[in-house]
mmCIF file of C-alpha atoms and ligand atoms in Angstrom:
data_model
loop_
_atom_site.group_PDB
_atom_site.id
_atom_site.type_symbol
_atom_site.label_atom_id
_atom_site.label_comp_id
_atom_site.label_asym_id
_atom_site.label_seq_id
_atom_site.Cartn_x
_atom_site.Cartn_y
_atom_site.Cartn_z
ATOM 1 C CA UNK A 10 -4.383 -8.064 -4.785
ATOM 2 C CA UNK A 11 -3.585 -6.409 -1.212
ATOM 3 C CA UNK A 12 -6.978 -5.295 -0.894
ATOM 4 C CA UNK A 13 -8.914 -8.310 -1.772
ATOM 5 C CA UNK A 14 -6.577 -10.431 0.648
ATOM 6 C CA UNK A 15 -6.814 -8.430 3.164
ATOM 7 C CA UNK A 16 -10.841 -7.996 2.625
ATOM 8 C CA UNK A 17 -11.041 -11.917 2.500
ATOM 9 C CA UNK A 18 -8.679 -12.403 5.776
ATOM 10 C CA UNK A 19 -11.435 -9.755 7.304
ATOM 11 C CA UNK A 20 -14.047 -12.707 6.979
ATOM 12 C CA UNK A 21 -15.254 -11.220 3.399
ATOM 13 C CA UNK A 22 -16.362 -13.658 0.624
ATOM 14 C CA UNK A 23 -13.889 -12.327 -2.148
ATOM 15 C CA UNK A 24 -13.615 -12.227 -5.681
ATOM 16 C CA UNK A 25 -10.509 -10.821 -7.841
ATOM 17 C CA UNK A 26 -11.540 -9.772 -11.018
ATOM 18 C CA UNK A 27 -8.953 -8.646 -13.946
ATOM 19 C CA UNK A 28 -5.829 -10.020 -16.364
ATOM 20 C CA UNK A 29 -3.056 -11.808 -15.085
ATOM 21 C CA UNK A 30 0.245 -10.117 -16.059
ATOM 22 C CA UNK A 31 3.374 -9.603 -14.330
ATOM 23 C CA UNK A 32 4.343 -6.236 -12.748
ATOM 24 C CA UNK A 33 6.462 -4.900 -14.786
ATOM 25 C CA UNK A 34 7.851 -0.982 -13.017
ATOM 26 C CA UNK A 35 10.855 -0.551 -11.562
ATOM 27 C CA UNK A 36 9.053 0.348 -7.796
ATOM 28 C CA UNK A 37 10.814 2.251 -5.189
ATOM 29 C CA UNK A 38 9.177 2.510 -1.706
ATOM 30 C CA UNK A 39 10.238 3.943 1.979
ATOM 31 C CA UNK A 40 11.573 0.673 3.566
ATOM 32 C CA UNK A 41 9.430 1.932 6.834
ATOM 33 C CA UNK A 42 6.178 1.571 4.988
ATOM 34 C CA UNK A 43 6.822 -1.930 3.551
ATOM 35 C CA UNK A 44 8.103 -2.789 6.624
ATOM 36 C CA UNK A 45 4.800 -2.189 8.308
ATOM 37 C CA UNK A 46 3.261 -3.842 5.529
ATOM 38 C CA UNK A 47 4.968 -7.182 6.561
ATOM 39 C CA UNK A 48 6.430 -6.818 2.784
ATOM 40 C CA UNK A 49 10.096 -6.305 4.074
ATOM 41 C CA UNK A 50 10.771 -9.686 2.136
ATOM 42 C CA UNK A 51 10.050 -8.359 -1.276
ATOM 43 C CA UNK A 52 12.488 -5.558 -1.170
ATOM 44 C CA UNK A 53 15.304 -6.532 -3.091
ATOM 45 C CA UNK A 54 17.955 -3.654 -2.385
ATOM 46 C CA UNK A 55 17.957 -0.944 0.557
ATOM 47 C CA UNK A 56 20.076 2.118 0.884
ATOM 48 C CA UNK A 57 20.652 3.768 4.755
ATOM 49 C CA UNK A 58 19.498 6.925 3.305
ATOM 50 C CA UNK A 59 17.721 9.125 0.780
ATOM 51 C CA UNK A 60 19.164 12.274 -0.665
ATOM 52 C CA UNK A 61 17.514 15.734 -2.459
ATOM 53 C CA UNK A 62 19.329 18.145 -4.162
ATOM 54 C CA UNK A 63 18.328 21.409 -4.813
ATOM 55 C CA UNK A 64 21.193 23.846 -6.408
ATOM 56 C CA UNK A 65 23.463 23.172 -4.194
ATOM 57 C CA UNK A 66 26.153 20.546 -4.840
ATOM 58 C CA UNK A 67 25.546 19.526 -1.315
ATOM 59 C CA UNK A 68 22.980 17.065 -0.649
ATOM 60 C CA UNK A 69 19.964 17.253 1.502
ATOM 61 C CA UNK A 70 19.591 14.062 3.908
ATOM 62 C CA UNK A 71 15.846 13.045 4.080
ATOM 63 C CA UNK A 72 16.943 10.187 7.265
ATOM 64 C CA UNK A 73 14.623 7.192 5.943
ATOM 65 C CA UNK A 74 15.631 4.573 4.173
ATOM 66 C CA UNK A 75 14.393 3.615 0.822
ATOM 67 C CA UNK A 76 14.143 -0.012 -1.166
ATOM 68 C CA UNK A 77 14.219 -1.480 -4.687
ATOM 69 C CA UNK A 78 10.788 -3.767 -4.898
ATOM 70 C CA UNK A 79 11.179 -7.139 -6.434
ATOM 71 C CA UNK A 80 8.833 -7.083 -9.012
ATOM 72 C CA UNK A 81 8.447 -10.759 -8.938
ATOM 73 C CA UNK A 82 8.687 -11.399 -5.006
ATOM 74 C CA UNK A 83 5.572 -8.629 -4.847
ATOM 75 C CA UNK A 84 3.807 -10.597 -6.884
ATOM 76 C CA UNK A 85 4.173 -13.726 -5.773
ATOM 77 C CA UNK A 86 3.945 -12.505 -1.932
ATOM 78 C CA UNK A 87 0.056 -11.104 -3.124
ATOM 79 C CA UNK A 88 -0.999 -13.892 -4.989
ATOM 80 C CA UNK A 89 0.123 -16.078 -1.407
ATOM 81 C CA UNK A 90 -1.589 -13.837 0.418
ATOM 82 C CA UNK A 91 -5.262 -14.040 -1.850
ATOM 83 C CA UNK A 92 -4.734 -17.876 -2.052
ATOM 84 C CA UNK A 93 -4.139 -18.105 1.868
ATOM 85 C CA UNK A 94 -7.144 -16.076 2.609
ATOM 86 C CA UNK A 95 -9.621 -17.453 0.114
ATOM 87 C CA UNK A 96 -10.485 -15.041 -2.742
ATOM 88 C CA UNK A 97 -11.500 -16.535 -5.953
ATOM 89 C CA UNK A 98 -10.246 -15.407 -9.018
ATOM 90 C CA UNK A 99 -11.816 -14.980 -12.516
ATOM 91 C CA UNK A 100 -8.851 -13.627 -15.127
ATOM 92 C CA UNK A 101 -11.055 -11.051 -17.333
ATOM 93 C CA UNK A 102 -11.811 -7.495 -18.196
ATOM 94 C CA UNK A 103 -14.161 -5.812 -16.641
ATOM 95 C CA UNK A 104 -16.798 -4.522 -19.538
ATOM 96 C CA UNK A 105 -19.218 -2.173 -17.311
ATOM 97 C CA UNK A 106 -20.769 -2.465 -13.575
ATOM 98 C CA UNK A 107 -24.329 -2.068 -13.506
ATOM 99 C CA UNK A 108 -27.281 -2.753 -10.558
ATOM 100 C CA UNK A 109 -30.093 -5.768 -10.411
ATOM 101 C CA UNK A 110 -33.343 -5.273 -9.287
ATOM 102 C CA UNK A 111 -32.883 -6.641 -6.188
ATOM 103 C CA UNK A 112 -29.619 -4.393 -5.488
ATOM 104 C CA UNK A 113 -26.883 -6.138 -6.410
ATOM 105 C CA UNK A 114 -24.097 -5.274 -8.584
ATOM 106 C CA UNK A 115 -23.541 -7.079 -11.661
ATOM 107 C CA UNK A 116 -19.901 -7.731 -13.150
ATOM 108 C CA UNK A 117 -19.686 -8.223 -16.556
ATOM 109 C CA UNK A 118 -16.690 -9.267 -17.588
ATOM 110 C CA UNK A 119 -15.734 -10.772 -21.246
ATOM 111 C CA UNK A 120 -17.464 -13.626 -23.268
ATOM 112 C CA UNK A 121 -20.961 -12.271 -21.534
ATOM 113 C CA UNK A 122 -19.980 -13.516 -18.181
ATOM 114 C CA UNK A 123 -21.957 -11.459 -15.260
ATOM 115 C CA UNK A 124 -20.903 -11.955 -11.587
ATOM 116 C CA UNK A 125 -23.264 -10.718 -9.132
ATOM 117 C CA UNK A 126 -21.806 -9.003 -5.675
ATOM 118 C CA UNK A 127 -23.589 -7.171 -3.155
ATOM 119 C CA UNK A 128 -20.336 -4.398 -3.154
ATOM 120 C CA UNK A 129 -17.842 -4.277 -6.327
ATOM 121 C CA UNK A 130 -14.653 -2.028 -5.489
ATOM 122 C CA UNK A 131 -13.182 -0.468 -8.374
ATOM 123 C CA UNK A 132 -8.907 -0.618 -8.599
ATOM 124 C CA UNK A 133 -8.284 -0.904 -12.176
ATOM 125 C CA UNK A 134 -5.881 2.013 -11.673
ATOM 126 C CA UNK A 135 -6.174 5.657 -13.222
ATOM 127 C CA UNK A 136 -8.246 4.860 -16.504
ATOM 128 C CA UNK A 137 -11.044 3.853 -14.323
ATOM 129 C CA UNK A 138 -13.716 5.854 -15.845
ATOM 130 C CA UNK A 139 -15.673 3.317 -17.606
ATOM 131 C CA UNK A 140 -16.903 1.952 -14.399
ATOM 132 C CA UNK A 141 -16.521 5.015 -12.011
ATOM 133 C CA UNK A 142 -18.331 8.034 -12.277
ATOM 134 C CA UNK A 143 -16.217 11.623 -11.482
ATOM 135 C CA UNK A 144 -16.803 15.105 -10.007
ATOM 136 C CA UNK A 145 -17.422 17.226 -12.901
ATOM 137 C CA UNK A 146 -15.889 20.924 -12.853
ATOM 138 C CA UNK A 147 -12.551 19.709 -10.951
ATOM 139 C CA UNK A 148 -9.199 20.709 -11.302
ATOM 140 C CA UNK A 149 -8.251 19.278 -15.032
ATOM 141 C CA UNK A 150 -5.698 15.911 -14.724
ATOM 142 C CA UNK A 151 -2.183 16.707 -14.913
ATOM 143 C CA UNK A 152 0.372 14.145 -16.134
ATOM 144 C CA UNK A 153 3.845 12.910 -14.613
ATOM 145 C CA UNK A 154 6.046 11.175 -17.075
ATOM 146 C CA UNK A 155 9.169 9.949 -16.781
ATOM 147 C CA UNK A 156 12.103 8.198 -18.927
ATOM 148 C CA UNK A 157 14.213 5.618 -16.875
ATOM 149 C CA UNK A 158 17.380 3.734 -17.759
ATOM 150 C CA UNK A 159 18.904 0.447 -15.756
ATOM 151 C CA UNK A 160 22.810 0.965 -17.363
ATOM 152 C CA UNK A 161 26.697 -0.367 -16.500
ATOM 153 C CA UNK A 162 28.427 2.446 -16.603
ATOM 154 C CA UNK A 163 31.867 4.233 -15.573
ATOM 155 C CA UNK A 164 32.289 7.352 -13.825
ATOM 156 C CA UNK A 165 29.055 7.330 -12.194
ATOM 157 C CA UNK A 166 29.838 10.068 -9.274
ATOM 158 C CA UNK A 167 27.005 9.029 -6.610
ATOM 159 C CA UNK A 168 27.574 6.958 -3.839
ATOM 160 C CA UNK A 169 26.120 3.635 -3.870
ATOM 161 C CA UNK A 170 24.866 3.441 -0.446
ATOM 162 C CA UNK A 171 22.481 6.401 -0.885
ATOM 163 C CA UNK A 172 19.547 6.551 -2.989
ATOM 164 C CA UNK A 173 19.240 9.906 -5.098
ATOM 165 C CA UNK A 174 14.963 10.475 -4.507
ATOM 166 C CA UNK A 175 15.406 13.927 -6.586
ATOM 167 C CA UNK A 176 18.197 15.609 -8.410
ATOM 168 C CA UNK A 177 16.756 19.097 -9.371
ATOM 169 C CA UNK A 178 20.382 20.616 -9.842
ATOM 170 C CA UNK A 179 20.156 22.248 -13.666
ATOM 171 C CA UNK A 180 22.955 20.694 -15.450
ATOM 172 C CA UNK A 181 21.459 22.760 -18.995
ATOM 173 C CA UNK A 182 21.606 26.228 -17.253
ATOM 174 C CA UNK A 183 23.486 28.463 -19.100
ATOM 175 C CA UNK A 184 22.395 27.102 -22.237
ATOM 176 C CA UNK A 185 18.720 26.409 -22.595
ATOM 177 C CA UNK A 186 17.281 28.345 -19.554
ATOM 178 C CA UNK A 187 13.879 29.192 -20.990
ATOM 179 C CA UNK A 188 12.978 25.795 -22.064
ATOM 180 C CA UNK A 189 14.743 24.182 -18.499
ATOM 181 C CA UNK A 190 12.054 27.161 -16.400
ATOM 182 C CA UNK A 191 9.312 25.920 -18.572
ATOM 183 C CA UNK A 192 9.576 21.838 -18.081
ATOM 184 C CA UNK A 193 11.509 21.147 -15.092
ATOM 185 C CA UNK A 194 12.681 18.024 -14.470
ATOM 186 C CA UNK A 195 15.091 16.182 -11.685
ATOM 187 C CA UNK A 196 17.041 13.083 -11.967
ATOM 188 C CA UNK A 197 15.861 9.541 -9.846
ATOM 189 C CA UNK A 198 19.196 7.534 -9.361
ATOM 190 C CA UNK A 199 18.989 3.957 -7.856
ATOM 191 C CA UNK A 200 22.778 2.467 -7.649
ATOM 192 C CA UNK A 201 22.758 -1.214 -7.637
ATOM 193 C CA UNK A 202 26.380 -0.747 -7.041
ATOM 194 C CA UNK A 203 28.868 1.584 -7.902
ATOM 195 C CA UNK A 204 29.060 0.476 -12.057
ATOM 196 C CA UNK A 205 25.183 -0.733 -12.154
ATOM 197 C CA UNK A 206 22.367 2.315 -11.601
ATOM 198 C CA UNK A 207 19.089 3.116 -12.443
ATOM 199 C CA UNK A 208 18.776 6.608 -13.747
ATOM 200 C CA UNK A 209 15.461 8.034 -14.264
ATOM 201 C CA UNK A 210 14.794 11.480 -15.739
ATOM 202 C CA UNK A 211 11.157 12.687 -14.575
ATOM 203 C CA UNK A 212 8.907 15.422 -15.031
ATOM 204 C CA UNK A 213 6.992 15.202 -11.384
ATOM 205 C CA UNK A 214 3.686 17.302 -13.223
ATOM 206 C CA UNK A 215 2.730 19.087 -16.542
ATOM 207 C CA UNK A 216 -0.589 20.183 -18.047
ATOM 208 C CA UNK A 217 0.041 17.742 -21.239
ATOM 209 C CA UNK A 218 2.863 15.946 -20.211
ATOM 210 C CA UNK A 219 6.267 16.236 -20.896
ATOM 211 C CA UNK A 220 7.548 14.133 -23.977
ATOM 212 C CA UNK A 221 9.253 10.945 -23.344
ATOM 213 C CA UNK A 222 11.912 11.973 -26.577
ATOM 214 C CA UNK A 223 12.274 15.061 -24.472
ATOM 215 C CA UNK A 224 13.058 13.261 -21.250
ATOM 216 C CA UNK A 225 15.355 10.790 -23.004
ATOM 217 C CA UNK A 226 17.521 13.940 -24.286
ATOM 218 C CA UNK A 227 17.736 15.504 -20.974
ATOM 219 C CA UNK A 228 18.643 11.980 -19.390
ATOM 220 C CA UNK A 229 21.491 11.549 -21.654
ATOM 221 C CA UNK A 230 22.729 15.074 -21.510
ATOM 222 C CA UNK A 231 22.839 15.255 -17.929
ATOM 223 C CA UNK A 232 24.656 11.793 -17.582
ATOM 224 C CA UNK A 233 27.378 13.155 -20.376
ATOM 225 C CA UNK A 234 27.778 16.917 -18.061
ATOM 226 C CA UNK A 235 28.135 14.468 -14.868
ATOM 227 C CA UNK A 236 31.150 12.519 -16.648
ATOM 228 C CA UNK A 237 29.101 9.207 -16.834
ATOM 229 C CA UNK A 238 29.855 6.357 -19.550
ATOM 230 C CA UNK A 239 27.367 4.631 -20.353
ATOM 231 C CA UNK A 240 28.584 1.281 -21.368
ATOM 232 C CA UNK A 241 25.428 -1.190 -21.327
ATOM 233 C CA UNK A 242 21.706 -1.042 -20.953
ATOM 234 C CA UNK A 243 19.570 -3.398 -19.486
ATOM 235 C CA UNK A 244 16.426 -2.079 -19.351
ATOM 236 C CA UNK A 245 14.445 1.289 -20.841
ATOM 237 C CA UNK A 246 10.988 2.586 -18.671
ATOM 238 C CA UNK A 247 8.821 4.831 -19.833
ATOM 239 C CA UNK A 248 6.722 6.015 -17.390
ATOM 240 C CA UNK A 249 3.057 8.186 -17.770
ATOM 241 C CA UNK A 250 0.979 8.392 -14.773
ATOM 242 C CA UNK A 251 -1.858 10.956 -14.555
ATOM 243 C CA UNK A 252 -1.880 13.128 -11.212
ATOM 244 C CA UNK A 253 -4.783 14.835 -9.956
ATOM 245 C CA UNK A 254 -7.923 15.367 -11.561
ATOM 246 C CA UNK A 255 -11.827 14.930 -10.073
ATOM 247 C CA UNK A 256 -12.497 12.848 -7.251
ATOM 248 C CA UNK A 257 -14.936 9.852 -7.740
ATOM 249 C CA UNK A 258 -18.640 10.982 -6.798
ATOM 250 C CA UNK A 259 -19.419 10.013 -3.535
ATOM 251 C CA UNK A 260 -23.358 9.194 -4.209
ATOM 252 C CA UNK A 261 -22.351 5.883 -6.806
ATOM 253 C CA UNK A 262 -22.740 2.437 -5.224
ATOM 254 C CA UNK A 263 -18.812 1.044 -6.596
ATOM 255 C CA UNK A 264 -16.538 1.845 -4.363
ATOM 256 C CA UNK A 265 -13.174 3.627 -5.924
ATOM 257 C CA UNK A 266 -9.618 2.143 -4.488
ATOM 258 C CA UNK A 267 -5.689 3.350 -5.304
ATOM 259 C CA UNK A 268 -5.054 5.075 -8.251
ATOM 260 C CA UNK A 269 -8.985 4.733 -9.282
ATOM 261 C CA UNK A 270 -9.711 6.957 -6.644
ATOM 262 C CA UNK A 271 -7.751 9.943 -7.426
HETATM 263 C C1 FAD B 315 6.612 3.085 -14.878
HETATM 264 C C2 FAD B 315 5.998 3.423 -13.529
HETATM 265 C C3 FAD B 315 6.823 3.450 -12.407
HETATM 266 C C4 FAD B 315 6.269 3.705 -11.149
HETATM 267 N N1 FAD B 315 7.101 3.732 -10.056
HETATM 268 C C5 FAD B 315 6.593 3.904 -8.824
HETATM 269 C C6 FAD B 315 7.437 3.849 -7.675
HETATM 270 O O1 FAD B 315 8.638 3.684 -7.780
HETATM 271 N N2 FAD B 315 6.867 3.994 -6.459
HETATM 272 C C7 FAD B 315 5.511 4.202 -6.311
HETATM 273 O O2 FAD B 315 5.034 4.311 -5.184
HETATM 274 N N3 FAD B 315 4.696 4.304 -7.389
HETATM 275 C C8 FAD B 315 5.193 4.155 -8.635
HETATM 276 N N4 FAD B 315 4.375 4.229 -9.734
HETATM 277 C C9 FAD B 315 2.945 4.533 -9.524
HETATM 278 C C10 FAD B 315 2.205 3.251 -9.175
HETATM 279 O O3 FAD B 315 2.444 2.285 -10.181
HETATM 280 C C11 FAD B 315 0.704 3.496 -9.068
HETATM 281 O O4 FAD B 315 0.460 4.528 -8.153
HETATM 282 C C12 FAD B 315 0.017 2.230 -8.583
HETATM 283 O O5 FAD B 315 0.314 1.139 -9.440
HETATM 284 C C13 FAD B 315 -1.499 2.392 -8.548
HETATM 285 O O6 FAD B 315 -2.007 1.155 -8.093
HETATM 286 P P1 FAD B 315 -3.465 0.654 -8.456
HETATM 287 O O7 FAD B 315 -3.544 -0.758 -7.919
HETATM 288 O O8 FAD B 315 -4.469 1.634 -7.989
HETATM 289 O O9 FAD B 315 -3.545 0.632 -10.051
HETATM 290 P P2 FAD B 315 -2.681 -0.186 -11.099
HETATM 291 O O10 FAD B 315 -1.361 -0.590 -10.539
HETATM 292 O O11 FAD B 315 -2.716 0.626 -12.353
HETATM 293 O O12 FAD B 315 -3.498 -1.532 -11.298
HETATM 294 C C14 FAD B 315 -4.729 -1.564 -11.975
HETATM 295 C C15 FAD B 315 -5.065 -3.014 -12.278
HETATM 296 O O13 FAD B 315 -6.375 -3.082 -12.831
HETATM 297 C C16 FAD B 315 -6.348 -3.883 -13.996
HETATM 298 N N5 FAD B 315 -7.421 -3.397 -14.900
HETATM 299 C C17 FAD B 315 -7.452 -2.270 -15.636
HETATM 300 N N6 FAD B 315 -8.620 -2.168 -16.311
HETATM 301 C C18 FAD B 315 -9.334 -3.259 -15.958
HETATM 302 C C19 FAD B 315 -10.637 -3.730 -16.318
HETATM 303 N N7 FAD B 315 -11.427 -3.055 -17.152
HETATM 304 N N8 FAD B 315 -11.052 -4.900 -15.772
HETATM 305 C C20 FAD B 315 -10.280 -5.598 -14.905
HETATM 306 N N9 FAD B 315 -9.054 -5.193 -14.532
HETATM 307 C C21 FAD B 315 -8.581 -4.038 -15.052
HETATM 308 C C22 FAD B 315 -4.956 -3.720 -14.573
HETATM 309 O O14 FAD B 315 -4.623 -4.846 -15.381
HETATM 310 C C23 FAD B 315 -4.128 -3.665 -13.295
HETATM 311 O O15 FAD B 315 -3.784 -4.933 -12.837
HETATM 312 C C24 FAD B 315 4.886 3.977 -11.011
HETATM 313 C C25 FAD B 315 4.066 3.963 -12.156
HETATM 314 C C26 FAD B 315 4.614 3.698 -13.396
HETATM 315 C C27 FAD B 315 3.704 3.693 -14.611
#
């Protein structure tokens, strides 16, 4: 959606293709970044500052400041933008991208319907490989899962006005050391306020990626060794997104964008 408005705004004649659902991830962003992005008005929550910790019960201050994303304010802020700047949209899947004789690409999407372009961009995220073609022989793609929880709870021991970006402290170290060395993982806290957080329980990369029931038992033993009650639930988000792999091949005539292009 960025990319297309932004294409379209460039003078481009722009077409969106792809299904129309809502965002549904809990995204966290650098409030600098967004800010530059003129998307300051879809953040819903900031905190001053980011912490790290490492072993040390002290935290490490990163000095930027980090926001909750409105999933619906995102949204509706990219849709503006495409409608604003003219791109047309078709709501489909894209089936395969192939070339005309005269050089254009050909879309076809569901129910048979082709849509010539003279450049198709490719951002249907990191399963793009039906329509992009990849290095062969590169390093092999690595996966980052996560298990998040948005909870009420009592005791929680962070302060609300910092965001928690990574909690490596071990809080299973004396008993399960082998298995902790083998699938490290750190703790993502986002406090709404003091009673209402976000806790998420990531591993950041593993060869065949670490098990969600896995990261839900560490989640929930770490929040019991901190002294946290958990006494609602809102939401649950499991998270799987592949990290590194092949590059797209250089020499193909669709263009890869985002997560499509590595
Ligand atoms: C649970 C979760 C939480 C995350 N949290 C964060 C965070 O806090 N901060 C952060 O920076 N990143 C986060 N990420 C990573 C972030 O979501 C991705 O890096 C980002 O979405 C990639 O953007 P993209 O537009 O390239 O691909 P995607 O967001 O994956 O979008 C791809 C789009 O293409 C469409 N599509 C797919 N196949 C086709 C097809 N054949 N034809 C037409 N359309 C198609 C899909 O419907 C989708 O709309 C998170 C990811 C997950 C899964």
């Amino acid at each position: 959606l960025a990319l297309a408005a932004e294409s379209a705004k460039l003078g481009l004649n722009v077409g969106l293709i792809g299904p129309d659902l809502p965002f549904t991830n809990n995204y966290g962003v650098w409030e600098d970044e967004f800010r530059d992005l003129g998307l300051e008005g879809c953040i819903e929550q900031v905190w001053r500052d980011t912490v790290v910790y490492i072993d040390e019960d002290e935290p490490i201050l990163i000095g930027r400041a980090y926001g909750r994303v409105s999933r619906h304010l995102l949204h509706e802020e990219l849709l503006r933008r495409c409608v604003e700047s003219g791109v047309s949209y078709l709501s489909s899947k894209v089936e395969s991208i192939t070339e005309s004789t005269s050089g254009h690409r050909l879309v076809a999407c569901e129910h048979d319907m082709i849509v010539p372009c003279r450049l198709a961009t490719v951002a249907s995220g990191a399963a793009s490989g039906k329509l992009l073609e990849y290095g062969v022989g590169g390093p092999k793609v690595s996966v980052q899962t996560a298990y998040g929880v948005e909870v009420e709870v009592e005791n929680n021991p962070y302060d609300p006005s910092l965001m928690v970006f990574m909690d490596y402290r071990d809080c299973t170290k004396q008993e399960v050391p082998s298995f902790e060395s083998d699938n490290p993982t750190f703790l993502y806290v986002m406090p709404m306020s003091s009673t209402r957080v976000f806790f998420e329980e990531t591993c950041l990369a593993s060869k065949d990626g670490l098990r969600f029931d896995i990261l839900k038992k560490k989640l929930m033993a770490r929040l019991e060794r901190l002294g946290i009650q958990v006494l609602k639930t809102y939401e649950e988000e499991w998270s799987y997104i592949p990290v590194g792999g092949s590059l797209p091949n250089t020499e193909q005539r669709n263009l890869a964008y985002g997560a499509a292009a590595s």
